[in-house]
């Protein structure tokens, strides 16, 4: 189980490959489900040129660890990883990676989606967008996950 | 020891500061912390709080030396 | 939309990166959900050392295209990819990749899982395992997906 | 033109051949193809069929030159 906060751009595939290399036994894994959320150039009909991700240092890590522990208690997982950006994010860059490994696909799919939904409702991150007009605004709510 | 109060995101901008310290006298709950820190203003309907980094309601008890954070609904991921 | 059958080992991350480079506009994508199924070293309590994936050339491609078209009709997708191995597979190697891109996570998650479940019930692939004992056997059914 | 019949996976091993051609005379459905190709044996309970690469039931009509495939439940992915 790994939690990482990144102040710089990260490669989801490099994170996954490194976790697989360091922490997983290839012959045990039958399924890897993963999700990458990335920054779009538009939101609610407006062109967005930049974004800042604020978080609550100290609380964020604990909240993500709690969510991971819940997933591990609920599904038969061989591993899971959450990586989340903080600070300045540019269009197209990954914001979040959730990846779950299991022997079978049901556990991998369900736990990956669980991590994302719990993260989006419970982990203390906040997005502030800069629009093409120069105006800045806080994102007030998430799009629905179900 | 005083109570450390922190504000995040849009709430930090509305309050106009990121953190402050409050004497713990007469402060029993998260709601009391909000009232003192905001000079009696009502908390926004959707405000969230955490005591020592764990989510807590307005009636959650607060003690000397605790850190109490207030923030709007989270929007990460 | 891409369909690929591979007679040799493939890298899911290379496939994803190439598809993103060639076919997607980064600023439009907010969500990528993907799934990798890989070969385990055990099945139904027996040690498995090798596997052969038989398929129905001509039909397989059409079945996968039909499934992709159904996903595209059902969800608002920016892209999707299915890659599947055929022939000899070794322990730890990827067997299948399904990846779906969308503006938002709900469509990406749901379509990715849909592709996998439909593929597993409708695409003409068959697995034959070689056990550690030297015995070979056909895999007779899938583990449940829901 | 004859009908081309193909067998896959465990069914191919049971039948002992991967493909054969059948004259189309007296063959109206996928079930007729099975009966002729297997010398009258009952199809296995779980057998699946495809006509010209599209899944089809045993009552699906078959014409000159069609390709009919028979196979067990699929296990890819």
Coordinates of C-alpha atoms in Angstrom, one line a residue:
Chain A
X1 CA 0.0 0.0 0.0
X2 CA 1.5 3.3 -1.0
X3 CA 0.4 7.0 -0.7
X4 CA 2.3 9.7 -2.5
X5 CA 1.8 13.5 -2.8
X6 CA 3.7 15.1 -5.6
X7 CA 4.5 18.7 -6.0
X8 CA 5.7 18.1 -9.5
X9 CA 4.3 16.4 -12.6
X10 CA 4.4 12.6 -12.3
X11 CA 4.1 9.7 -14.7
X12 CA 1.3 7.3 -13.7
X13 CA 2.9 4.5 -15.7
X14 CA 6.3 5.0 -14.0
X15 CA 4.6 4.9 -10.6
X16 CA 2.7 1.7 -11.5
X17 CA 5.8 0.0 -13.0
X18 CA 7.9 0.9 -10.0
X19 CA 5.3 -0.4 -7.6
X20 CA 4.9 -3.7 -9.5
X21 CA 8.7 -4.1 -9.5
X22 CA 9.2 -3.3 -5.9
X23 CA 6.1 -4.7 -4.2
X24 CA 4.3 -7.3 -6.2
X25 CA 4.9 -10.9 -7.2
X26 CA 3.9 -11.1 -10.9
X27 CA 2.6 -14.6 -10.8
X28 CA 0.1 -13.8 -8.1
X29 CA -1.5 -10.9 -9.9
X30 CA -4.3 -11.6 -12.4
X31 CA -5.9 -8.1 -12.5
X32 CA -4.8 -4.5 -12.3
X33 CA -7.5 -1.8 -12.4
X34 CA -6.3 1.8 -12.4
X35 CA -7.7 5.3 -12.9
X36 CA -5.9 8.5 -13.9
X37 CA -7.6 11.8 -13.4
X38 CA -6.0 14.6 -15.4
X39 CA -6.5 18.3 -15.9
X40 CA -8.9 19.4 -18.6
X41 CA -8.7 22.7 -20.5
X42 CA -12.3 23.5 -19.7
X43 CA -14.8 23.3 -16.9
X44 CA -18.5 24.2 -16.6
X45 CA -18.3 25.8 -20.1
X46 CA -15.3 28.0 -19.4
X47 CA -11.8 27.6 -20.8
X48 CA -9.3 26.9 -18.0
X49 CA -5.6 27.6 -18.4
X50 CA -4.2 26.8 -15.0
X51 CA -5.1 25.1 -11.7
X52 CA -3.7 25.1 -8.1
X53 CA -4.3 22.2 -5.9
X54 CA -4.4 23.2 -2.2
X55 CA -4.4 20.5 0.5
X56 CA -4.2 20.1 4.3
X57 CA -0.7 18.8 5.0
X58 CA -0.7 16.2 7.7
X59 CA -4.4 15.4 7.3
X60 CA -4.3 14.5 3.6
X61 CA -1.9 11.6 4.1
X62 CA -3.9 10.2 7.0
X63 CA -7.2 10.5 5.1
X64 CA -5.7 8.7 2.1
X65 CA -4.2 6.0 4.3
X66 CA -7.6 5.5 6.0
X67 CA -9.3 5.0 2.6
X68 CA -6.6 2.5 1.5
X69 CA -7.0 0.6 4.7
X70 CA -10.8 0.4 4.2
X71 CA -10.3 -0.9 0.6
X72 CA -7.8 -3.6 1.9
X73 CA -10.3 -4.6 4.6
X74 CA -13.1 -4.9 2.1
X75 CA -11.4 -6.6 -0.9
X76 CA -8.8 -9.2 -1.4
X77 CA -6.0 -7.0 -2.7
X78 CA -2.4 -7.7 -3.5
X79 CA -1.5 -4.0 -3.6
X80 CA -2.8 -0.5 -4.1
X81 CA -1.3 2.9 -4.8
X82 CA -2.7 6.4 -4.6
X83 CA -0.7 9.3 -6.0
X84 CA -2.0 12.8 -6.0
X85 CA -0.6 16.1 -7.2
X86 CA -0.5 19.3 -5.1
X87 CA 0.4 22.8 -6.2
X88 CA 0.4 24.1 -9.7
X89 CA -1.0 21.8 -12.4
X90 CA -1.0 22.3 -16.1
X91 CA -3.5 21.3 -18.7
X92 CA -3.1 17.6 -19.6
X93 CA -1.1 16.7 -16.5
X94 CA -2.2 13.8 -14.2
X95 CA -3.8 14.9 -11.0
X96 CA -4.5 11.5 -9.4
X97 CA -3.7 7.9 -9.9
X98 CA -5.5 5.1 -8.1
X99 CA -4.3 1.5 -8.9
X100 CA -5.4 -1.8 -7.4
X101 CA -4.0 -5.2 -7.9
X102 CA -5.8 -8.5 -7.2
X103 CA -5.9 -12.1 -8.3
X104 CA -9.3 -11.5 -10.0
X105 CA -10.9 -8.6 -11.8
X106 CA -14.0 -8.0 -9.6
X107 CA -11.9 -7.0 -6.6
X108 CA -9.6 -4.8 -8.7
X109 CA -12.4 -2.9 -10.4
X110 CA -14.5 -2.3 -7.4
X111 CA -11.7 -1.3 -5.1
X112 CA -10.2 1.1 -7.6
X113 CA -13.5 2.9 -8.0
X114 CA -14.0 2.9 -4.3
X115 CA -10.7 4.6 -3.7
X116 CA -11.5 7.3 -6.2
X117 CA -15.0 8.0 -4.8
X118 CA -13.8 8.1 -1.2
X119 CA -10.9 10.2 -2.1
X120 CA -13.1 12.7 -3.9
X121 CA -15.5 13.0 -1.0
X122 CA -13.1 12.7 2.0
X123 CA -9.5 13.7 1.2
X124 CA -8.8 17.4 1.9
X125 CA -7.8 18.7 -1.5
X126 CA -9.3 21.8 -3.2
X127 CA -8.9 23.0 -6.8
X128 CA -8.6 26.7 -7.8
X129 CA -8.9 27.3 -11.5
X130 CA -7.5 30.2 -13.5
X131 CA -9.8 30.9 -16.5
X132 CA -8.7 32.1 -19.9
X133 CA -10.2 35.5 -18.9
X134 CA -7.7 35.7 -16.1
X135 CA -10.4 35.3 -13.4
X136 CA -9.7 32.7 -10.7
X137 CA -12.4 30.6 -8.9
X138 CA -12.6 27.7 -6.5
X139 CA -14.2 24.5 -7.9
X140 CA -17.2 24.1 -5.6
X141 CA -18.2 20.5 -6.2
X142 CA -17.3 17.3 -7.9
X143 CA -19.1 15.8 -10.9
X144 CA -21.2 12.8 -9.8
X145 CA -19.3 9.5 -9.6
X146 CA -22.3 7.2 -9.9
Chain B
X1 CA -1.8 25.4 25.5
X2 CA -3.8 27.3 23.0
X3 CA -5.9 25.8 20.2
X4 CA -4.5 26.1 16.8
X5 CA -7.1 27.0 14.2
X6 CA -6.5 26.6 10.4
X7 CA -8.6 27.6 7.4
X8 CA -8.3 26.2 3.9
X9 CA -9.2 27.1 0.3
X10 CA -12.2 29.5 -0.2
X11 CA -12.8 29.6 3.6
X12 CA -9.2 30.8 4.1
X13 CA -9.8 33.6 1.6
X14 CA -13.1 34.6 3.2
X15 CA -11.7 34.7 6.7
X16 CA -8.6 36.5 5.4
X17 CA -6.1 34.3 7.3
X18 CA -4.7 30.8 7.1
X19 CA -4.3 30.2 10.9
X20 CA -4.7 31.7 14.3
X21 CA -4.4 30.6 17.9
X22 CA -7.2 30.7 20.4
X23 CA -7.0 30.4 24.2
X24 CA -8.8 27.2 25.2
X25 CA -10.8 28.9 28.0
X26 CA -14.6 28.5 27.4
X27 CA -14.0 26.5 24.2
X28 CA -15.6 23.0 24.5
X29 CA -16.5 22.0 21.0
X30 CA -15.6 22.6 17.3
X31 CA -18.6 24.9 17.1
X32 CA -17.2 27.0 20.0
X33 CA -13.9 27.3 18.1
X34 CA -15.7 28.5 15.0
X35 CA -17.7 31.0 17.0
X36 CA -14.6 32.5 18.7
X37 CA -12.4 32.4 15.5
X38 CA -15.1 34.1 13.4
X39 CA -16.3 36.6 16.0
X40 CA -19.7 35.0 16.2
X41 CA -20.5 34.6 12.5
X42 CA -22.6 31.6 11.6
X43 CA -20.6 28.8 9.9
X44 CA -21.3 28.4 6.2
X45 CA -23.9 25.6 5.6
X46 CA -21.4 23.3 4.0
X47 CA -18.3 23.9 6.2
X48 CA -16.3 20.9 7.2
X49 CA -14.0 20.5 10.2
X50 CA -11.3 18.3 11.4
X51 CA -9.8 17.9 14.9
X52 CA -6.2 16.8 14.9
X53 CA -6.5 15.8 11.2
X54 CA -9.6 13.7 11.6
X55 CA -13.0 14.8 10.3
X56 CA -15.3 16.0 13.1
X57 CA -18.7 17.5 13.5
X58 CA -19.5 20.9 15.2
X59 CA -20.3 19.2 18.5
X60 CA -17.0 17.3 18.6
X61 CA -15.1 18.1 21.9
X62 CA -11.9 20.1 21.7
X63 CA -9.1 20.2 24.2
X64 CA -5.9 22.2 25.0
X65 CA -3.4 22.0 22.2
X66 CA -5.7 20.6 19.6
X67 CA -5.5 21.6 16.0
X68 CA -8.9 22.4 14.5
X69 CA -9.2 22.9 10.7
X70 CA -12.1 24.4 8.8
X71 CA -12.7 23.9 5.1
X72 CA -15.2 23.8 2.3
X73 CA -16.3 20.6 0.5
X74 CA -13.3 18.8 -0.9
X75 CA -12.7 18.8 -4.7
X76 CA -9.6 16.7 -5.3
X77 CA -9.1 13.8 -7.6
Chain C
X1 CA -11.2 3.2 -31.0
X2 CA -8.5 0.6 -31.4
X3 CA -8.5 -3.2 -31.4
X4 CA -5.2 -5.1 -31.4
X5 CA -4.4 -8.8 -31.3
X6 CA -0.8 -9.5 -30.3
X7 CA 1.1 -12.8 -30.8
X8 CA 4.0 -11.5 -28.7
X9 CA 4.2 -9.9 -25.3
X10 CA 3.0 -6.3 -25.2
X11 CA 3.4 -3.4 -22.8
X12 CA 0.1 -2.0 -21.7
X13 CA 1.7 1.3 -20.8
X14 CA 3.3 1.7 -24.2
X15 CA 0.0 0.9 -25.8
X16 CA -1.8 3.6 -23.7
X17 CA 0.9 6.2 -24.2
X18 CA 0.9 5.6 -28.0
X19 CA -2.9 5.9 -28.2
X20 CA -2.9 9.1 -26.1
X21 CA -0.2 10.6 -28.3
X22 CA -1.8 9.6 -31.6
X23 CA -5.5 9.9 -30.9
X24 CA -6.4 12.1 -28.0
X25 CA -6.4 15.7 -27.2
X26 CA -4.9 16.0 -23.7
X27 CA -7.0 19.0 -22.6
X28 CA -10.3 17.2 -23.3
X29 CA -9.5 14.1 -21.2
X30 CA -10.3 14.2 -17.5
X31 CA -10.4 10.5 -16.8
X32 CA -8.7 7.3 -18.0
X33 CA -9.8 4.0 -16.5
X34 CA -8.0 0.9 -17.6
X35 CA -7.7 -2.7 -16.8
X36 CA -4.9 -5.2 -17.3
X37 CA -5.5 -8.9 -17.0
X38 CA -2.3 -10.9 -16.7
X39 CA -1.3 -14.5 -16.4
X40 CA -1.1 -16.0 -12.9
X41 CA 1.1 -18.9 -11.8
X42 CA -1.9 -20.7 -10.3
X43 CA -5.5 -21.5 -11.1
X44 CA -8.1 -23.5 -9.2
X45 CA -5.5 -24.6 -6.7
X46 CA -2.9 -25.9 -9.2
X47 CA 0.4 -24.5 -10.2
X48 CA 0.3 -23.3 -13.8
X49 CA 3.5 -22.9 -15.8
X50 CA 2.3 -22.0 -19.3
X51 CA -0.8 -21.0 -21.2
X52 CA -1.9 -21.0 -24.9
X53 CA -4.6 -18.6 -26.0
X54 CA -6.6 -19.9 -29.0
X55 CA -8.9 -17.6 -30.8
X56 CA -11.2 -17.5 -33.9
X57 CA -9.3 -15.4 -36.5
X58 CA -11.8 -13.2 -38.3
X59 CA -14.5 -13.5 -35.7
X60 CA -12.4 -12.2 -32.8
X61 CA -11.7 -8.8 -34.3
X62 CA -15.4 -8.3 -35.2
X63 CA -16.6 -9.3 -31.8
X64 CA -14.2 -6.8 -30.1
X65 CA -15.2 -4.1 -32.5
X66 CA -18.9 -4.7 -31.8
X67 CA -18.3 -4.5 -28.1
X68 CA -16.3 -1.2 -28.5
X69 CA -19.1 0.2 -30.6
X70 CA -21.6 -0.7 -27.9
X71 CA -19.5 1.1 -25.3
X72 CA -19.2 4.2 -27.5
X73 CA -23.0 4.3 -28.0
X74 CA -23.6 3.9 -24.3
X75 CA -21.1 6.3 -22.8
X76 CA -19.6 9.6 -23.8
X77 CA -16.1 8.4 -24.6
X78 CA -13.1 10.2 -26.1
X79 CA -11.3 7.0 -26.9
X80 CA -11.0 3.3 -26.1
X81 CA -8.5 0.6 -26.7
X82 CA -8.6 -3.2 -26.4
X83 CA -5.4 -5.2 -26.8
X84 CA -5.5 -9.0 -26.4
X85 CA -2.8 -11.6 -26.5
X86 CA -3.0 -14.8 -28.6
X87 CA -0.7 -17.8 -28.7
X88 CA 1.8 -18.7 -26.0
X89 CA 1.7 -16.6 -22.8
X90 CA 4.1 -16.8 -19.9
X91 CA 3.5 -16.2 -16.2
X92 CA 3.2 -12.5 -15.4
X93 CA 2.6 -11.4 -19.0
X94 CA -0.4 -9.2 -19.8
X95 CA -3.2 -11.0 -21.5
X96 CA -5.6 -8.1 -22.0
X97 CA -5.8 -4.4 -21.8
X98 CA -9.0 -2.4 -21.9
X99 CA -8.6 1.4 -21.6
X100 CA -11.3 4.1 -21.8
X101 CA -10.9 7.9 -21.9
X102 CA -13.6 10.4 -21.1
X103 CA -14.1 13.9 -19.7
X104 CA -15.4 12.5 -16.4
X105 CA -14.7 9.4 -14.3
X106 CA -18.2 7.8 -14.3
X107 CA -18.2 7.1 -18.0
X108 CA -14.5 5.9 -17.9
X109 CA -15.0 3.5 -15.0
X110 CA -18.3 2.1 -16.3
X111 CA -17.2 1.6 -19.9
X112 CA -13.9 0.0 -19.0
X113 CA -15.7 -2.6 -16.8
X114 CA -18.3 -3.1 -19.5
X115 CA -15.6 -3.8 -22.2
X116 CA -14.0 -6.4 -19.9
X117 CA -17.2 -8.2 -19.0
X118 CA -18.5 -8.3 -22.6
X119 CA -15.1 -9.4 -23.9
X120 CA -15.0 -12.2 -21.3
X121 CA -18.4 -13.5 -22.2
X122 CA -18.5 -12.8 -26.0
X123 CA -15.1 -12.6 -27.6
X124 CA -13.9 -16.0 -29.0
X125 CA -10.8 -16.7 -27.0
X126 CA -10.0 -19.9 -25.2
X127 CA -7.2 -20.6 -22.6
X128 CA -5.4 -23.9 -22.3
X129 CA -3.2 -24.2 -19.3
X130 CA -0.1 -26.4 -18.8
X131 CA 0.2 -27.4 -15.1
X132 CA 3.4 -27.9 -13.2
X133 CA 2.7 -31.6 -13.4
X134 CA 2.9 -31.5 -17.2
X135 CA -0.8 -32.0 -17.7
X136 CA -2.7 -29.7 -20.0
X137 CA -6.3 -28.6 -19.6
X138 CA -8.8 -26.1 -21.0
X139 CA -10.0 -23.4 -18.7
X140 CA -13.8 -24.1 -18.7
X141 CA -15.2 -20.9 -17.2
X142 CA -14.4 -17.4 -16.1
X143 CA -14.4 -16.2 -12.5
X144 CA -17.5 -14.1 -11.9
X145 CA -17.1 -10.4 -12.8
X146 CA -19.9 -9.0 -10.5
Chain D
X1 CA -20.6 -23.9 -52.7
X2 CA -20.1 -26.2 -49.7
X3 CA -20.5 -25.0 -46.1
X4 CA -17.2 -24.5 -44.2
X5 CA -17.3 -25.9 -40.7
X6 CA -14.8 -25.0 -38.0
X7 CA -14.2 -26.3 -34.5
X8 CA -12.3 -24.6 -31.7
X9 CA -10.6 -25.3 -28.5
X10 CA -11.8 -28.4 -26.5
X11 CA -14.4 -29.0 -29.1
X12 CA -11.8 -29.2 -31.8
X13 CA -9.9 -31.7 -29.8
X14 CA -13.0 -33.8 -29.1
X15 CA -14.0 -33.8 -32.8
X16 CA -10.5 -34.5 -33.8
X17 CA -10.3 -32.0 -36.6
X18 CA -10.2 -28.2 -36.9
X19 CA -12.3 -27.8 -40.1
X20 CA -14.3 -29.7 -42.7
X21 CA -16.5 -28.9 -45.7
X22 CA -20.1 -30.1 -46.0
X23 CA -22.3 -30.1 -49.1
X24 CA -25.2 -27.7 -48.4
X25 CA -27.9 -30.1 -49.6
X26 CA -30.4 -30.7 -46.9
X27 CA -28.7 -28.3 -44.5
X28 CA -31.0 -25.5 -43.4
X29 CA -29.8 -24.5 -40.0
X30 CA -26.8 -24.4 -37.7
X31 CA -28.3 -27.5 -35.9
X32 CA -28.4 -29.4 -39.2
X33 CA -24.7 -28.5 -39.8
X34 CA -23.8 -29.8 -36.4
X35 CA -25.8 -33.1 -37.0
X36 CA -24.1 -33.7 -40.3
X37 CA -20.6 -32.7 -39.1
X38 CA -20.8 -34.9 -36.0
X39 CA -22.6 -37.9 -37.6
X40 CA -25.7 -37.3 -35.6
X41 CA -24.2 -36.8 -32.1
X42 CA -26.1 -34.4 -29.8
X43 CA -24.4 -31.0 -29.4
X44 CA -22.8 -30.5 -26.0
X45 CA -25.1 -28.5 -23.7
X46 CA -22.9 -25.5 -23.7
X47 CA -21.8 -25.4 -27.3
X48 CA -21.8 -22.0 -29.0
X49 CA -22.0 -21.3 -32.7
X50 CA -21.3 -18.5 -35.2
X51 CA -22.3 -18.1 -38.8
X52 CA -19.9 -16.0 -40.8
X53 CA -18.3 -14.8 -37.6
X54 CA -21.5 -13.7 -35.9
X55 CA -22.9 -15.6 -32.9
X56 CA -25.9 -17.7 -33.9
X57 CA -28.3 -20.2 -32.3
X58 CA -28.9 -23.7 -33.5
X59 CA -32.0 -22.7 -35.4
X60 CA -30.1 -19.9 -37.3
X61 CA -30.4 -20.4 -41.1
X62 CA -27.4 -21.5 -43.1
X63 CA -26.8 -21.0 -46.8
X64 CA -24.3 -22.1 -49.5
X65 CA -20.8 -20.9 -48.8
X66 CA -21.4 -19.9 -45.2
X67 CA -18.7 -20.5 -42.6
X68 CA -20.1 -22.1 -39.4
X69 CA -18.0 -22.2 -36.3
X70 CA -18.6 -24.3 -33.2
X71 CA -16.9 -23.7 -29.9
X72 CA -17.1 -24.0 -26.1
X73 CA -17.8 -21.1 -23.7
X74 CA -15.2 -18.4 -24.2
X75 CA -12.5 -17.8 -21.6
X76 CA -10.4 -14.9 -22.8
X77 CA -9.4 -11.7 -20.9

